[in-house]
Every structure is written in C-alpha cells, then in structure tokens.
Amino acid sequence: YEVGQGKSYTPSSDDVGHILKLECTPMDAKTRQPVAAPSTLLTSRVIPAPSPTPRRMVSIFGEGTSEIGERLIKPGTFTVVSYNVLADLYATNEMYSYCPPWALSWAYRKQNLLKELVGYRADILCLQEVQSDHYEEFFAPELKKHGYAAVYKKKTGEVSQVYTGSSYAIDGCATFFKESRFSLVKKYEVEFNKAALSLSEALGPAASKKAALNRLLKDNVALIVVLEAKEHEGADGPLPGQSKRQLLCVANTHIHANPELKDVKLWQVHTLLKGLEKIAASADIPMLVAGDFNSVPGSCPHSLLATGRVDPAHPELATDPLGILRPATKLQHQLPLVSAYGAFARVPGPNGEALRRKIDPATQEPLFTNCTRDFLGTLDYIFYTADSLQPEALLELLNEEDLRKDTGLPSPEWSSDHIALLAEFRYKPRQRR
C-alpha cells in the first residue's frame, strides 16, 4: 500500500520487516501525463533503527550518575563537547570495510550524529572533521533549529581537498554555542601553514626553506572563540568572586595525523599554546583547549599540554630533522591546563572504581577515544585552566567489548570512529593569574 508521494521517505517503526518499493514515473511537464513506463526499485527489508544505550553523566563528587536530559542548568556552570565526527570524505568502504555500507553512508550518519549531538544538550560543541559543504548545508542549519550559533574554520591549502564527484570538499573545525547561554565576543583563526611560512623564512638557504615547507605545510587549523556568558548570576547577583562580565575562551583544533611527523604535531600544539598565552596575557579569562590532537597520552604534545613542558630526554624529540624543537627548554607554556577526564581518578566510592577501569592508571586519561579495527587509543582531550574552572561531571566512557562486537567504529550505533567527550564545568572564584 502507498506510504508517500514525495521525493524522499523516512521509514517508520510501522515499516520494520516490510520491503519498500520506490516508483518513479517520467511526466510531461506541460500536460502532466506519463511519457514512459514507471521505473521501480525494491529495498531490502526495513530493520529497526540501531539505538545505543545512552551514555550518562557521572558526578565527580561521588553523587552517582544521571541521564543527560535530567540535568538542570545550575548557575555558574556550563557543558562542553569535543567530538571528531568523521568527515564523509574520509569515511570510505576501504578504510572501514567492517561497517555496513548503509551505516557508513552520509545520509544515515548525518542523522545519527545530529541525534547524538542534540541529545547531549551541551552549551558548547567543539567538532572536528566537519566537511565544508556539510557544515553549510547540514550542521549549521540543523543545529540552529536547536538554538546553536556557529563559527567555522576550514583547513587551508589544496593538500587536504578531496574531489567528491561533483565538487572539491575539505574539512575543518566548527564550534557551536547555545545562543541562550553565550554571545560571541571575538574569534581567532590559527592557520599552522601561516606559522610555517614565517618559520621557514628564518631557516636560511632556499633548500632549507623548501624542506621545511614540505614537512610543515599540512593545512591544519585551530579555531579560538571568546564567549560571554549571558546568565552567570545567582539569585543574589553575581556569583562569589566574579565581576559582572563572565568571559570564556574556547580553543578547538585538529592536529596533524601522520604518526611519522612527531615533530610537526608538537610544533603545531606549541604554536597553538603560544597563541593562547598571548590571549591570556591580554585578558584574564578561563580557557578550554579541546579537540583531536592525534597524540596519545605520554607523547610530547600531550606532555606539553598536561604538564606545561616537555622532558628534554623524551624519545620523540629525536625526530627533529628541521631543528625546530631545539632547545627543548623552549617547549613550555604558563597556562595551568589540566585534562578534564583525569578527574575520574578522584571519584570516590564503588562508582569511582568502575570508572577507573576505563582510565589508564599511568596517565589518568581514558583507555581510548578512537576505536577502529587497527587502532585503539586516546587522541581526543578537553583541557581546562584549573585556576578558573572546576569539572563537576563527565560523560561516561564506553567499553571496548561493546564496540568490538561490530569490530570497531564507526558502527550502526555510533557514526564516527571517535567517541564524544563531554564535561560540565563550574566557574571558580580566583586570584588573577
């Protein structure tokens, strides 16, 4: 029986178990009469929409877990997500042959990702690998319906462009924020290619410059926004220790992926942190640094972020053909950054013990944020300035065994090869930095 006459149709639960037949009849535009026999196409049987078990928020103070939808907006707090959503231009059947083609298709993944993102009800979304055409046609307009304003920075240069069959596409970083909670004060775009060009000028002979640019020009970017909270007051006026105006600086980045280019990764992270230090020097505001750093815990980039320095004896510093990491003593910063998920190590009681099984005891980072057939490890982080922000709750982590039933990510349930991180923070009254 007929269920629709439009150009598209979304199956409902009533269709589960049935075959759908699409019929298309060429018509004469003037007479509206058929001019050829109908073409028909049969689908396979409709299956129920996969729905993963919802991830819950876990209180840092041992108050247990709660569904995201049950959490109330508390004065002086906000939530932030960091998520590499896997750009369609990288979601190939060759790369993810274990994922059913229908679940890997953008038509399916975009709706699944949107449902997941909206379900987190976060105040700020830091997304990586957002394809430029999908940002304009899908993410920005769809998330606007849910109250989000957006800022976007696509990668630079032609190295990263991929032909999609009709046009060239490139991915980038997108930061969304709830307009009911924040307004945009300023944005900064960090193009690591620009920094590479200025660095190469100082390297002397033309041959050295060419070698440097060949190694450093990787098109990666970072997007920094300064937001102003619209309501950070309690019933009796501003919260303790706060001025009338509550600002927040959010950096969102996607660092280069090639595991051979350890020096480039570290140089990009160091360049970003130097830029954030300049902002911190000009305005004393809380900071978040989130994204896909393509660096595992204990690596040089992670050490620089988490401890403010890199051990000169770190083995990764041996990879430095351009001499851009010397002396190692310059690889430091003054921002009091701490990784949000390290707070799981401090959760008291039995709940804390269960959480710690998903945390690496040596680094206090998640055991993984990226899970494919060939790789399992942590690449994504949310860092915060510990003198100005306090984590209150974190989104629970996933179990490897649950994801391995589909070999790895992406899967019908989860539509990226990364998992989303979500943290709730409270502004801390504090002394000036």
mmCIF file of C-alpha atoms in Angstrom, residues 73-332:
data_model
loop_
_atom_site.group_PDB
_atom_site.id
_atom_site.type_symbol
_atom_site.label_atom_id
_atom_site.label_comp_id
_atom_site.label_asym_id
_atom_site.label_seq_id
_atom_site.Cartn_x
_atom_site.Cartn_y
_atom_site.Cartn_z
ATOM 1 C CA ILE A 73 21.251 24.126 34.281
ATOM 2 C CA LYS A 74 22.980 25.188 37.500
ATOM 3 C CA PRO A 75 24.022 28.833 37.917
ATOM 4 C CA GLY A 76 27.710 29.312 37.192
ATOM 5 C CA THR A 77 28.094 26.067 35.194
ATOM 6 C CA PHE A 78 28.193 25.059 31.515
ATOM 7 C CA THR A 79 28.814 21.911 29.455
ATOM 8 C CA VAL A 80 31.170 21.359 26.511
ATOM 9 C CA VAL A 81 31.509 18.510 23.990
ATOM 10 C CA SER A 82 34.587 17.653 21.923
ATOM 11 C CA TYR A 83 33.915 15.269 19.042
ATOM 12 C CA ASN A 84 35.632 14.282 15.792
ATOM 13 C CA VAL A 85 32.552 13.461 13.701
ATOM 14 C CA LEU A 86 34.446 11.698 10.834
ATOM 15 C CA ALA A 87 34.150 13.698 7.605
ATOM 16 C CA ASP A 88 32.397 11.853 4.806
ATOM 17 C CA LEU A 89 35.413 12.344 2.537
ATOM 18 C CA TYR A 90 37.412 10.011 4.832
ATOM 19 C CA ALA A 91 34.567 7.524 5.506
ATOM 20 C CA THR A 92 35.452 5.115 2.705
ATOM 21 C CA ASN A 93 34.463 1.465 2.369
ATOM 22 C CA GLU A 94 38.172 0.592 2.016
ATOM 23 C CA MET A 95 39.021 2.250 5.317
ATOM 24 C CA TYR A 96 36.011 0.946 7.256
ATOM 25 C CA SER A 97 35.145 -2.272 5.432
ATOM 26 C CA TYR A 98 33.700 -3.748 8.660
ATOM 27 C CA CYS A 99 30.952 -1.098 8.817
ATOM 28 C CA PRO A 100 27.822 -1.955 6.749
ATOM 29 C CA PRO A 101 27.696 0.384 3.718
ATOM 30 C CA TRP A 102 24.261 1.709 4.721
ATOM 31 C CA ALA A 103 25.591 2.680 8.161
ATOM 32 C CA LEU A 104 28.657 4.325 6.581
ATOM 33 C CA SER A 105 26.621 6.401 4.126
ATOM 34 C CA TRP A 106 26.414 10.112 4.880
ATOM 35 C CA ALA A 107 22.609 10.045 4.517
ATOM 36 C CA TYR A 108 22.477 7.722 7.548
ATOM 37 C CA ARG A 109 25.430 9.049 9.558
ATOM 38 C CA LYS A 110 24.381 12.691 9.447
ATOM 39 C CA GLN A 111 21.001 11.940 11.041
ATOM 40 C CA ASN A 112 22.579 9.650 13.633
ATOM 41 C CA LEU A 113 25.248 12.240 14.508
ATOM 42 C CA LEU A 114 22.653 15.000 14.773
ATOM 43 C CA LYS A 115 20.519 12.879 17.101
ATOM 44 C CA GLU A 116 23.570 12.171 19.268
ATOM 45 C CA LEU A 117 24.747 15.806 19.360
ATOM 46 C CA VAL A 118 21.311 17.214 20.172
ATOM 47 C CA GLY A 119 20.886 14.530 22.848
ATOM 48 C CA TYR A 120 23.955 15.787 24.736
ATOM 49 C CA ARG A 121 22.222 19.159 25.253
ATOM 50 C CA ALA A 122 25.649 20.773 25.614
ATOM 51 C CA ASP A 123 26.155 24.522 25.785
ATOM 52 C CA ILE A 124 29.267 24.352 23.573
ATOM 53 C CA LEU A 125 30.131 21.854 20.825
ATOM 54 C CA CYS A 126 33.721 21.626 19.547
ATOM 55 C CA LEU A 127 33.532 19.473 16.398
ATOM 56 C CA GLN A 128 36.419 18.360 14.216
ATOM 57 C CA GLU A 129 36.397 16.890 10.698
ATOM 58 C CA VAL A 130 33.330 18.893 9.742
ATOM 59 C CA GLN A 131 33.235 18.838 5.942
ATOM 60 C CA SER A 132 32.826 22.343 4.487
ATOM 61 C CA ASP A 133 29.753 21.591 2.351
ATOM 62 C CA HIS A 134 28.135 19.595 5.171
ATOM 63 C CA TYR A 135 28.734 22.472 7.588
ATOM 64 C CA GLU A 136 26.834 24.872 5.320
ATOM 65 C CA GLU A 137 24.096 22.504 4.172
ATOM 66 C CA PHE A 138 23.533 20.403 7.288
ATOM 67 C CA PHE A 139 25.294 21.087 10.596
ATOM 68 C CA ALA A 140 24.835 24.881 10.791
ATOM 69 C CA PRO A 141 21.142 24.986 9.711
ATOM 70 C CA GLU A 142 20.111 21.867 11.670
ATOM 71 C CA LEU A 143 21.828 22.874 14.913
ATOM 72 C CA LYS A 144 20.460 26.414 14.536
ATOM 73 C CA LYS A 145 16.983 24.867 14.929
ATOM 74 C CA HIS A 146 18.168 23.694 18.357
ATOM 75 C CA GLY A 147 19.408 27.128 19.404
ATOM 76 C CA TYR A 148 23.073 26.974 18.373
ATOM 77 C CA ALA A 149 25.099 29.735 16.728
ATOM 78 C CA ALA A 150 28.182 28.594 14.829
ATOM 79 C CA VAL A 151 31.747 29.571 13.922
ATOM 80 C CA TYR A 152 33.710 27.557 11.344
ATOM 81 C CA LYS A 153 37.284 27.383 10.096
ATOM 82 C CA LYS A 154 38.138 25.023 7.280
ATOM 83 C CA LYS A 155 41.605 23.681 6.622
ATOM 84 C CA THR A 156 43.868 25.769 4.432
ATOM 85 C CA GLY A 157 45.570 24.880 1.153
ATOM 86 C CA GLU A 158 44.876 22.316 -1.509
ATOM 87 C CA VAL A 159 46.647 19.330 0.066
ATOM 88 C CA SER A 160 43.565 18.399 2.076
ATOM 89 C CA GLN A 161 40.949 18.887 -0.655
ATOM 90 C CA VAL A 162 39.175 15.787 -1.919
ATOM 91 C CA TYR A 163 37.022 15.557 -5.038
ATOM 92 C CA THR A 164 33.586 14.231 -4.050
ATOM 93 C CA GLY A 165 32.311 13.557 -7.563
ATOM 94 C CA SER A 166 30.659 16.937 -8.026
ATOM 95 C CA SER A 167 32.949 19.384 -6.229
ATOM 96 C CA TYR A 168 36.034 19.648 -4.053
ATOM 97 C CA ALA A 169 35.484 19.296 -0.298
ATOM 98 C CA ILE A 170 37.707 19.997 2.658
ATOM 99 C CA ASP A 171 37.132 19.529 6.377
ATOM 100 C CA GLY A 172 37.651 21.853 9.318
ATOM 101 C CA CYS A 173 36.757 22.752 12.902
ATOM 102 C CA ALA A 174 33.294 24.012 13.896
ATOM 103 C CA THR A 175 32.404 25.494 17.276
ATOM 104 C CA PHE A 176 28.719 25.788 18.170
ATOM 105 C CA PHE A 177 27.332 27.528 21.242
ATOM 106 C CA LYS A 178 23.848 27.920 22.679
ATOM 107 C CA GLU A 179 22.686 31.462 21.953
ATOM 108 C CA SER A 180 20.564 31.394 25.106
ATOM 109 C CA ARG A 181 23.728 30.992 27.188
ATOM 110 C CA PHE A 182 26.565 32.740 25.318
ATOM 111 C CA SER A 183 27.284 35.513 22.879
ATOM 112 C CA LEU A 184 30.370 35.705 20.635
ATOM 113 C CA VAL A 185 32.853 38.397 21.657
ATOM 114 C CA LYS A 186 35.782 37.562 19.369
ATOM 115 C CA LYS A 187 37.188 34.802 17.183
ATOM 116 C CA TYR A 188 40.752 33.984 16.237
ATOM 117 C CA GLU A 189 41.735 31.661 13.389
ATOM 118 C CA VAL A 190 45.037 29.823 13.729
ATOM 119 C CA GLU A 191 46.459 28.656 10.394
ATOM 120 C CA PHE A 192 49.512 26.497 11.045
ATOM 121 C CA ASN A 193 50.523 26.991 7.388
ATOM 122 C CA LYS A 194 50.978 30.730 8.050
ATOM 123 C CA ALA A 195 53.145 29.960 11.065
ATOM 124 C CA ALA A 196 55.147 27.511 8.902
ATOM 125 C CA LEU A 197 55.761 30.170 6.249
ATOM 126 C CA SER A 198 57.096 32.659 8.798
ATOM 127 C CA LEU A 199 59.210 29.949 10.453
ATOM 128 C CA SER A 200 60.727 28.892 7.111
ATOM 129 C CA GLU A 201 61.860 32.490 6.482
ATOM 130 C CA ALA A 202 64.223 32.162 9.431
ATOM 131 C CA LEU A 203 65.778 28.912 8.243
ATOM 132 C CA GLY A 204 68.335 30.389 5.858
ATOM 133 C CA PRO A 205 69.092 28.881 2.421
ATOM 134 C CA ALA A 206 66.315 28.221 -0.094
ATOM 135 C CA ALA A 207 66.890 24.459 0.095
ATOM 136 C CA SER A 208 66.276 24.544 3.856
ATOM 137 C CA LYS A 209 63.109 26.605 3.362
ATOM 138 C CA LYS A 210 61.797 24.183 0.763
ATOM 139 C CA ALA A 211 62.454 21.158 3.003
ATOM 140 C CA ALA A 212 60.813 22.939 5.932
ATOM 141 C CA LEU A 213 57.686 23.881 3.997
ATOM 142 C CA ASN A 214 57.439 20.399 2.521
ATOM 143 C CA ARG A 215 57.351 18.975 6.052
ATOM 144 C CA LEU A 216 55.350 21.668 7.863
ATOM 145 C CA LEU A 217 52.613 22.678 5.377
ATOM 146 C CA LYS A 218 49.856 20.298 6.457
ATOM 147 C CA ASP A 219 46.761 22.577 6.288
ATOM 148 C CA ASN A 220 45.736 22.007 9.932
ATOM 149 C CA VAL A 221 43.939 24.797 11.771
ATOM 150 C CA ALA A 222 42.615 25.818 15.175
ATOM 151 C CA LEU A 223 39.572 27.943 15.918
ATOM 152 C CA ILE A 224 39.547 30.083 19.069
ATOM 153 C CA VAL A 225 36.415 31.875 20.276
ATOM 154 C CA VAL A 226 35.925 34.201 23.213
ATOM 155 C CA LEU A 227 32.374 33.885 24.547
ATOM 156 C CA GLU A 228 30.472 35.925 27.096
ATOM 157 C CA ALA A 229 28.076 34.116 29.430
ATOM 158 C CA LYS A 230 24.583 35.596 29.293
ATOM 159 C CA GLU A 231 23.493 34.429 32.700
ATOM 160 C CA HIS A 232 26.111 33.642 35.295
ATOM 161 C CA GLU A 233 24.320 35.275 38.197
ATOM 162 C CA GLY A 234 22.703 33.646 41.156
ATOM 163 C CA ALA A 235 19.535 34.950 42.827
ATOM 164 C CA ASP A 236 21.564 37.475 44.820
ATOM 165 C CA GLY A 237 23.568 38.936 41.924
ATOM 166 C CA PRO A 238 26.992 37.881 40.543
ATOM 167 C CA LEU A 239 28.441 34.641 41.879
ATOM 168 C CA PRO A 240 31.193 34.986 44.516
ATOM 169 C CA GLY A 241 34.485 36.291 43.186
ATOM 170 C CA GLN A 242 33.084 37.190 39.776
ATOM 171 C CA SER A 243 32.852 40.514 38.025
ATOM 172 C CA LYS A 244 29.698 41.440 36.192
ATOM 173 C CA ARG A 245 31.091 40.020 32.932
ATOM 174 C CA GLN A 246 31.956 36.315 32.620
ATOM 175 C CA LEU A 247 34.134 35.538 29.590
ATOM 176 C CA LEU A 248 35.314 32.130 28.383
ATOM 177 C CA CYS A 249 37.991 31.313 25.788
ATOM 178 C CA VAL A 250 37.453 28.054 23.850
ATOM 179 C CA ALA A 251 40.109 26.637 21.515
ATOM 180 C CA ASN A 252 39.057 23.862 19.105
ATOM 181 C CA THR A 253 41.717 22.127 16.993
ATOM 182 C CA HIS A 254 42.567 19.089 14.891
ATOM 183 C CA ILE A 255 46.303 18.355 14.908
ATOM 184 C CA HIS A 256 48.070 16.550 12.032
ATOM 185 C CA ALA A 257 47.587 12.772 11.976
ATOM 186 C CA ASN A 258 50.712 11.231 10.373
ATOM 187 C CA PRO A 259 52.462 9.229 13.151
ATOM 188 C CA GLU A 260 55.830 9.710 11.401
ATOM 189 C CA LEU A 261 55.656 13.516 11.794
ATOM 190 C CA LYS A 262 56.003 13.711 15.574
ATOM 191 C CA ASP A 263 57.936 16.992 15.301
ATOM 192 C CA VAL A 264 55.121 18.587 13.258
ATOM 193 C CA LYS A 265 52.450 17.560 15.801
ATOM 194 C CA LEU A 266 54.467 19.016 18.686
ATOM 195 C CA TRP A 267 55.240 22.203 16.741
ATOM 196 C CA GLN A 268 51.532 22.700 15.942
ATOM 197 C CA VAL A 269 50.472 22.225 19.586
ATOM 198 C CA HIS A 270 53.267 24.529 20.797
ATOM 199 C CA THR A 271 52.225 27.178 18.239
ATOM 200 C CA LEU A 272 48.603 26.995 19.444
ATOM 201 C CA LEU A 273 49.605 27.276 23.111
ATOM 202 C CA LYS A 274 51.812 30.323 22.417
ATOM 203 C CA GLY A 275 48.802 31.994 20.781
ATOM 204 C CA LEU A 276 46.611 31.171 23.786
ATOM 205 C CA GLU A 277 49.264 32.576 26.130
ATOM 206 C CA LYS A 278 49.021 35.908 24.302
ATOM 207 C CA ILE A 279 45.235 35.921 24.800
ATOM 208 C CA ALA A 280 45.693 35.017 28.491
ATOM 209 C CA ALA A 281 48.172 37.899 28.894
ATOM 210 C CA SER A 282 45.707 40.398 27.435
ATOM 211 C CA ALA A 283 42.598 39.151 29.247
ATOM 212 C CA ASP A 284 42.413 37.080 32.420
ATOM 213 C CA ILE A 285 39.746 34.578 31.392
ATOM 214 C CA PRO A 286 39.055 30.847 31.858
ATOM 215 C CA MET A 287 40.232 28.688 28.954
ATOM 216 C CA LEU A 288 39.290 25.374 27.365
ATOM 217 C CA VAL A 289 41.515 23.610 24.828
ATOM 218 C CA ALA A 290 39.627 20.802 23.115
ATOM 219 C CA GLY A 291 39.986 18.674 20.031
ATOM 220 C CA ASP A 292 41.556 15.736 18.262
ATOM 221 C CA PHE A 293 45.273 16.085 18.957
ATOM 222 C CA ASN A 294 46.231 12.838 17.166
ATOM 223 C CA SER A 295 48.629 12.265 20.062
ATOM 224 C CA VAL A 296 48.449 9.528 22.673
ATOM 225 C CA PRO A 297 48.886 10.155 26.422
ATOM 226 C CA GLY A 298 52.562 10.461 27.306
ATOM 227 C CA SER A 299 53.530 11.748 23.846
ATOM 228 C CA CYS A 300 55.333 15.090 23.551
ATOM 229 C CA PRO A 301 52.200 17.076 22.560
ATOM 230 C CA HIS A 302 50.222 15.558 25.444
ATOM 231 C CA SER A 303 53.055 16.209 27.925
ATOM 232 C CA LEU A 304 53.294 19.832 26.786
ATOM 233 C CA LEU A 305 49.550 20.344 27.235
ATOM 234 C CA ALA A 306 49.224 18.461 30.529
ATOM 235 C CA THR A 307 52.439 19.474 32.334
ATOM 236 C CA GLY A 308 53.445 22.735 30.641
ATOM 237 C CA ARG A 309 56.765 21.333 29.424
ATOM 238 C CA VAL A 310 58.483 18.500 27.559
ATOM 239 C CA ASP A 311 61.236 16.421 29.147
ATOM 240 C CA PRO A 312 64.421 17.154 27.113
ATOM 241 C CA ALA A 313 65.148 13.405 27.270
ATOM 242 C CA HIS A 314 61.768 12.477 25.702
ATOM 243 C CA PRO A 315 62.496 9.939 22.908
ATOM 244 C CA GLU A 316 60.127 11.675 20.468
ATOM 245 C CA LEU A 317 62.387 14.742 20.423
ATOM 246 C CA ALA A 318 64.869 12.652 18.424
ATOM 247 C CA THR A 319 62.587 13.200 15.392
ATOM 248 C CA ASP A 320 63.548 16.773 14.512
ATOM 249 C CA PRO A 321 65.082 16.941 11.006
ATOM 250 C CA LEU A 322 64.460 20.702 10.734
ATOM 251 C CA GLY A 323 65.848 21.555 14.164
ATOM 252 C CA ILE A 324 62.628 23.369 15.092
ATOM 253 C CA LEU A 325 62.300 21.778 18.546
ATOM 254 C CA ARG A 326 65.690 22.905 19.877
ATOM 255 C CA PRO A 327 66.423 23.830 22.543
ATOM 256 C CA ALA A 328 63.857 21.605 24.276
ATOM 257 C CA THR A 329 63.704 24.164 27.131
ATOM 258 C CA LYS A 330 61.655 26.493 24.864
ATOM 259 C CA LEU A 331 58.894 23.839 24.691
ATOM 260 C CA GLN A 332 56.852 25.132 27.587
#
